[in-house]
mmCIF file of C-alpha atoms and ligand atoms in Angstrom:
data_model
loop_
_atom_site.group_PDB
_atom_site.id
_atom_site.type_symbol
_atom_site.label_atom_id
_atom_site.label_comp_id
_atom_site.label_asym_id
_atom_site.label_seq_id
_atom_site.Cartn_x
_atom_site.Cartn_y
_atom_site.Cartn_z
ATOM 1 C CA UNK A 1 20.176 -85.105 -45.455
ATOM 2 C CA UNK A 2 18.311 -85.727 -42.361
ATOM 3 C CA UNK A 3 19.768 -83.879 -39.413
ATOM 4 C CA UNK A 4 21.027 -86.162 -37.107
ATOM 5 C CA UNK A 5 21.468 -85.989 -33.395
ATOM 6 C CA UNK A 6 25.695 -85.948 -34.385
ATOM 7 C CA UNK A 7 24.876 -82.358 -36.916
ATOM 8 C CA UNK A 8 23.238 -80.662 -33.770
ATOM 9 C CA UNK A 9 25.210 -77.769 -31.903
ATOM 10 C CA UNK A 10 27.100 -79.003 -29.093
ATOM 11 C CA UNK A 11 28.515 -76.029 -28.028
ATOM 12 C CA UNK A 12 27.419 -73.510 -25.142
ATOM 13 C CA UNK A 13 29.664 -70.490 -25.268
ATOM 14 C CA UNK A 14 30.711 -69.080 -22.076
ATOM 15 C CA UNK A 15 31.743 -65.335 -22.459
ATOM 16 C CA UNK A 16 32.765 -62.759 -20.006
ATOM 17 C CA UNK A 17 33.492 -59.031 -21.141
ATOM 18 C CA UNK A 18 36.085 -56.212 -20.304
ATOM 19 C CA UNK A 19 37.564 -56.648 -16.895
ATOM 20 C CA UNK A 20 35.851 -59.764 -15.822
ATOM 21 C CA UNK A 21 39.659 -60.730 -16.342
ATOM 22 C CA UNK A 22 40.571 -59.258 -12.981
ATOM 23 C CA UNK A 23 37.940 -61.119 -10.872
ATOM 24 C CA UNK A 24 39.182 -61.770 -7.319
ATOM 25 C CA UNK A 25 41.534 -58.684 -7.460
ATOM 26 C CA UNK A 26 39.211 -56.346 -9.110
ATOM 27 C CA UNK A 27 36.831 -54.118 -6.378
ATOM 28 C CA UNK A 28 36.056 -57.936 -4.108
ATOM 29 C CA UNK A 29 33.493 -56.069 -2.331
ATOM 30 C CA UNK A 30 31.299 -55.781 -5.119
ATOM 31 C CA UNK A 31 32.146 -59.223 -6.936
ATOM 32 C CA UNK A 32 33.734 -61.472 -4.842
ATOM 33 C CA UNK A 33 36.870 -62.882 -4.437
ATOM 34 C CA UNK A 34 36.493 -65.782 -7.036
ATOM 35 C CA UNK A 35 38.199 -65.456 -10.192
ATOM 36 C CA UNK A 36 37.280 -66.192 -13.732
ATOM 37 C CA UNK A 37 39.146 -69.364 -14.333
ATOM 38 C CA UNK A 38 37.996 -70.866 -11.158
ATOM 39 C CA UNK A 39 34.261 -69.992 -12.097
ATOM 40 C CA UNK A 40 35.150 -71.571 -15.898
ATOM 41 C CA UNK A 41 35.805 -74.526 -13.960
ATOM 42 C CA UNK A 42 32.584 -74.802 -11.771
ATOM 43 C CA UNK A 43 30.284 -74.540 -14.918
ATOM 44 C CA UNK A 44 32.816 -77.082 -17.162
ATOM 45 C CA UNK A 45 32.749 -79.282 -13.882
ATOM 46 C CA UNK A 46 29.101 -79.435 -13.958
ATOM 47 C CA UNK A 47 28.220 -79.356 -17.976
ATOM 48 C CA UNK A 48 30.981 -82.516 -17.981
ATOM 49 C CA UNK A 49 28.535 -83.730 -14.999
ATOM 50 C CA UNK A 50 25.191 -83.163 -16.694
ATOM 51 C CA UNK A 51 26.615 -85.703 -19.325
ATOM 52 C CA UNK A 52 24.691 -84.300 -22.144
ATOM 53 C CA UNK A 53 27.742 -84.286 -24.713
ATOM 54 C CA UNK A 54 27.868 -80.606 -24.284
ATOM 55 C CA UNK A 55 30.889 -78.753 -24.837
ATOM 56 C CA UNK A 56 31.759 -75.063 -22.858
ATOM 57 C CA UNK A 57 34.127 -73.059 -25.016
ATOM 58 C CA UNK A 58 34.495 -69.664 -22.679
ATOM 59 C CA UNK A 59 36.369 -66.758 -24.016
ATOM 60 C CA UNK A 60 36.970 -63.313 -22.108
ATOM 61 C CA UNK A 61 37.646 -59.673 -24.160
ATOM 62 C CA UNK A 62 38.370 -56.191 -23.204
ATOM 63 C CA UNK A 63 37.312 -55.934 -26.821
ATOM 64 C CA UNK A 64 33.701 -55.379 -28.297
ATOM 65 C CA UNK A 65 34.809 -56.705 -31.404
ATOM 66 C CA UNK A 66 36.809 -59.714 -30.120
ATOM 67 C CA UNK A 67 33.486 -60.922 -28.718
ATOM 68 C CA UNK A 68 31.568 -60.347 -32.018
ATOM 69 C CA UNK A 69 34.240 -61.537 -34.066
ATOM 70 C CA UNK A 70 34.540 -64.856 -31.592
ATOM 71 C CA UNK A 71 30.302 -65.071 -31.433
ATOM 72 C CA UNK A 72 29.932 -64.675 -34.978
ATOM 73 C CA UNK A 73 32.679 -67.887 -35.543
ATOM 74 C CA UNK A 74 30.754 -70.323 -34.208
ATOM 75 C CA UNK A 75 27.328 -69.062 -34.720
ATOM 76 C CA UNK A 76 27.080 -72.983 -36.359
ATOM 77 C CA UNK A 77 27.897 -75.128 -33.608
ATOM 78 C CA UNK A 78 27.037 -72.873 -30.806
ATOM 79 C CA UNK A 79 23.404 -73.878 -28.907
ATOM 80 C CA UNK A 80 23.410 -72.017 -25.574
ATOM 81 C CA UNK A 81 25.090 -69.030 -24.155
ATOM 82 C CA UNK A 82 26.160 -67.704 -20.752
ATOM 83 C CA UNK A 83 27.454 -64.506 -20.829
ATOM 84 C CA UNK A 84 28.271 -61.758 -18.580
ATOM 85 C CA UNK A 85 28.985 -58.494 -20.544
ATOM 86 C CA UNK A 86 30.744 -56.461 -17.831
ATOM 87 C CA UNK A 87 29.501 -52.894 -18.870
ATOM 88 C CA UNK A 88 29.159 -53.747 -22.607
ATOM 89 C CA UNK A 89 25.552 -54.254 -21.151
ATOM 90 C CA UNK A 90 25.164 -51.019 -20.771
ATOM 91 C CA UNK A 91 26.721 -49.758 -23.915
ATOM 92 C CA UNK A 92 26.933 -52.103 -26.823
ATOM 93 C CA UNK A 93 23.775 -52.274 -29.795
ATOM 94 C CA UNK A 94 26.593 -53.740 -31.641
ATOM 95 C CA UNK A 95 26.916 -56.972 -29.203
ATOM 96 C CA UNK A 96 23.180 -57.211 -28.851
ATOM 97 C CA UNK A 97 22.589 -57.368 -32.576
ATOM 98 C CA UNK A 98 25.561 -60.287 -33.011
ATOM 99 C CA UNK A 99 23.271 -62.167 -30.289
ATOM 100 C CA UNK A 100 20.269 -61.302 -31.897
ATOM 101 C CA UNK A 101 21.610 -62.624 -35.056
ATOM 102 C CA UNK A 102 22.140 -66.402 -33.239
ATOM 103 C CA UNK A 103 17.729 -67.086 -34.233
ATOM 104 C CA UNK A 104 16.764 -68.988 -31.558
ATOM 105 C CA UNK A 105 20.063 -69.685 -29.403
ATOM 106 C CA UNK A 106 19.006 -69.167 -26.284
ATOM 107 C CA UNK A 107 21.183 -66.357 -24.141
ATOM 108 C CA UNK A 108 21.184 -66.704 -20.438
ATOM 109 C CA UNK A 109 22.380 -62.482 -19.277
ATOM 110 C CA UNK A 110 24.619 -62.805 -15.553
ATOM 111 C CA UNK A 111 25.889 -60.629 -13.679
ATOM 112 C CA UNK A 112 27.795 -60.881 -10.221
ATOM 113 C CA UNK A 113 25.991 -57.486 -8.507
ATOM 114 C CA UNK A 114 23.140 -56.754 -8.710
ATOM 115 C CA UNK A 115 22.971 -54.144 -11.311
ATOM 116 C CA UNK A 116 19.397 -52.469 -9.875
ATOM 117 C CA UNK A 117 20.975 -52.095 -7.160
ATOM 118 C CA UNK A 118 23.968 -50.010 -8.274
ATOM 119 C CA UNK A 119 24.311 -46.602 -10.207
ATOM 120 C CA UNK A 120 21.434 -45.375 -12.558
ATOM 121 C CA UNK A 121 23.393 -46.436 -15.292
ATOM 122 C CA UNK A 122 23.743 -50.146 -15.056
ATOM 123 C CA UNK A 123 20.367 -50.518 -14.563
ATOM 124 C CA UNK A 124 19.547 -50.403 -18.297
ATOM 125 C CA UNK A 125 21.139 -53.435 -20.492
ATOM 126 C CA UNK A 126 20.826 -53.180 -24.336
ATOM 127 C CA UNK A 127 21.450 -56.908 -23.830
ATOM 128 C CA UNK A 128 18.149 -58.356 -21.685
ATOM 129 C CA UNK A 129 15.077 -57.774 -24.050
ATOM 130 C CA UNK A 130 17.342 -60.465 -26.406
ATOM 131 C CA UNK A 131 17.978 -62.848 -23.596
ATOM 132 C CA UNK A 132 16.114 -65.575 -22.651
ATOM 133 C CA UNK A 133 16.686 -64.563 -19.021
ATOM 134 C CA UNK A 134 18.755 -62.414 -16.784
ATOM 135 C CA UNK A 135 20.716 -63.302 -13.541
ATOM 136 C CA UNK A 136 21.822 -60.662 -11.529
ATOM 137 C CA UNK A 137 23.299 -60.490 -7.835
ATOM 138 C CA UNK A 138 24.194 -63.763 -7.222
ATOM 139 C CA UNK A 139 28.045 -63.609 -7.100
ATOM 140 C CA UNK A 140 29.756 -67.039 -9.144
ATOM 141 C CA UNK A 141 26.727 -68.887 -8.076
ATOM 142 C CA UNK A 142 24.771 -66.856 -11.124
ATOM 143 C CA UNK A 143 26.965 -68.521 -13.891
ATOM 144 C CA UNK A 144 25.722 -71.746 -12.338
ATOM 145 C CA UNK A 145 22.187 -70.910 -11.632
ATOM 146 C CA UNK A 146 22.288 -69.358 -15.714
ATOM 147 C CA UNK A 147 23.852 -72.938 -16.802
ATOM 148 C CA UNK A 148 21.008 -75.049 -14.699
ATOM 149 C CA UNK A 149 17.868 -72.809 -16.818
ATOM 150 C CA UNK A 150 19.732 -73.152 -19.747
ATOM 151 C CA UNK A 151 20.051 -77.128 -19.365
ATOM 152 C CA UNK A 152 16.527 -76.912 -19.041
ATOM 153 C CA UNK A 153 16.156 -75.208 -22.192
ATOM 154 C CA UNK A 154 18.472 -77.314 -24.686
HETATM 155 C C1 LIG B 201 29.032 -56.481 -13.830
HETATM 156 C C2 LIG B 201 28.095 -55.049 -13.931
HETATM 157 C C3 LIG B 201 28.148 -54.453 -14.705
HETATM 158 O O1 LIG B 201 27.743 -53.166 -14.161
HETATM 159 C C4 LIG B 201 30.086 -54.009 -14.449
HETATM 160 O O2 LIG B 201 30.358 -53.187 -15.752
HETATM 161 C C5 LIG B 201 30.454 -55.373 -14.801
HETATM 162 C C6 LIG B 201 30.776 -56.584 -13.806
HETATM 163 C C7 LIG B 201 28.331 -57.726 -13.383
HETATM 164 O O3 LIG B 201 28.971 -58.809 -13.548
HETATM 165 O O4 LIG B 201 28.074 -57.487 -11.662
HETATM 166 O O5 LIG B 201 31.955 -55.144 -15.630
HETATM 167 O O6 LIG B 201 28.483 -57.035 -15.249
#
């Protein structure tokens, strides 16, 4: 059967790793005052405005395996991913492998803080080599910058 536009994956996953549920209260001098629900609302608003028939599904977890299960369950419907993996950026080969298994789905890695201007252990990302790009240091705006890049790619 020919693949029609109707069959094309339409989901953008907006994923956040450990401790990002605390945005707004957690170290505001580093991560700012904006909460995660506010960031999600901004991303949803921009996707709706783009009017491309895309839908956003957001998920935050403090558990590596829960993130992996969530991504795996949506492999066939996903056309792009914006992910702030939090500390899993610097530790998780399992999350990287799961994202790499998505085969061609563009992945944008986002960090609120500039990870290269912080402690040395934050300078290495396991995710960066399998991402299309990384946006780091622009606070909540980074998610929107990532989204613009993603909209151009899908
Ligand atoms: C972070 C940077 C990580 O090093 C840290 O562990 C986080 C947040 C950021 O958005 O700046 O939890 O991903």
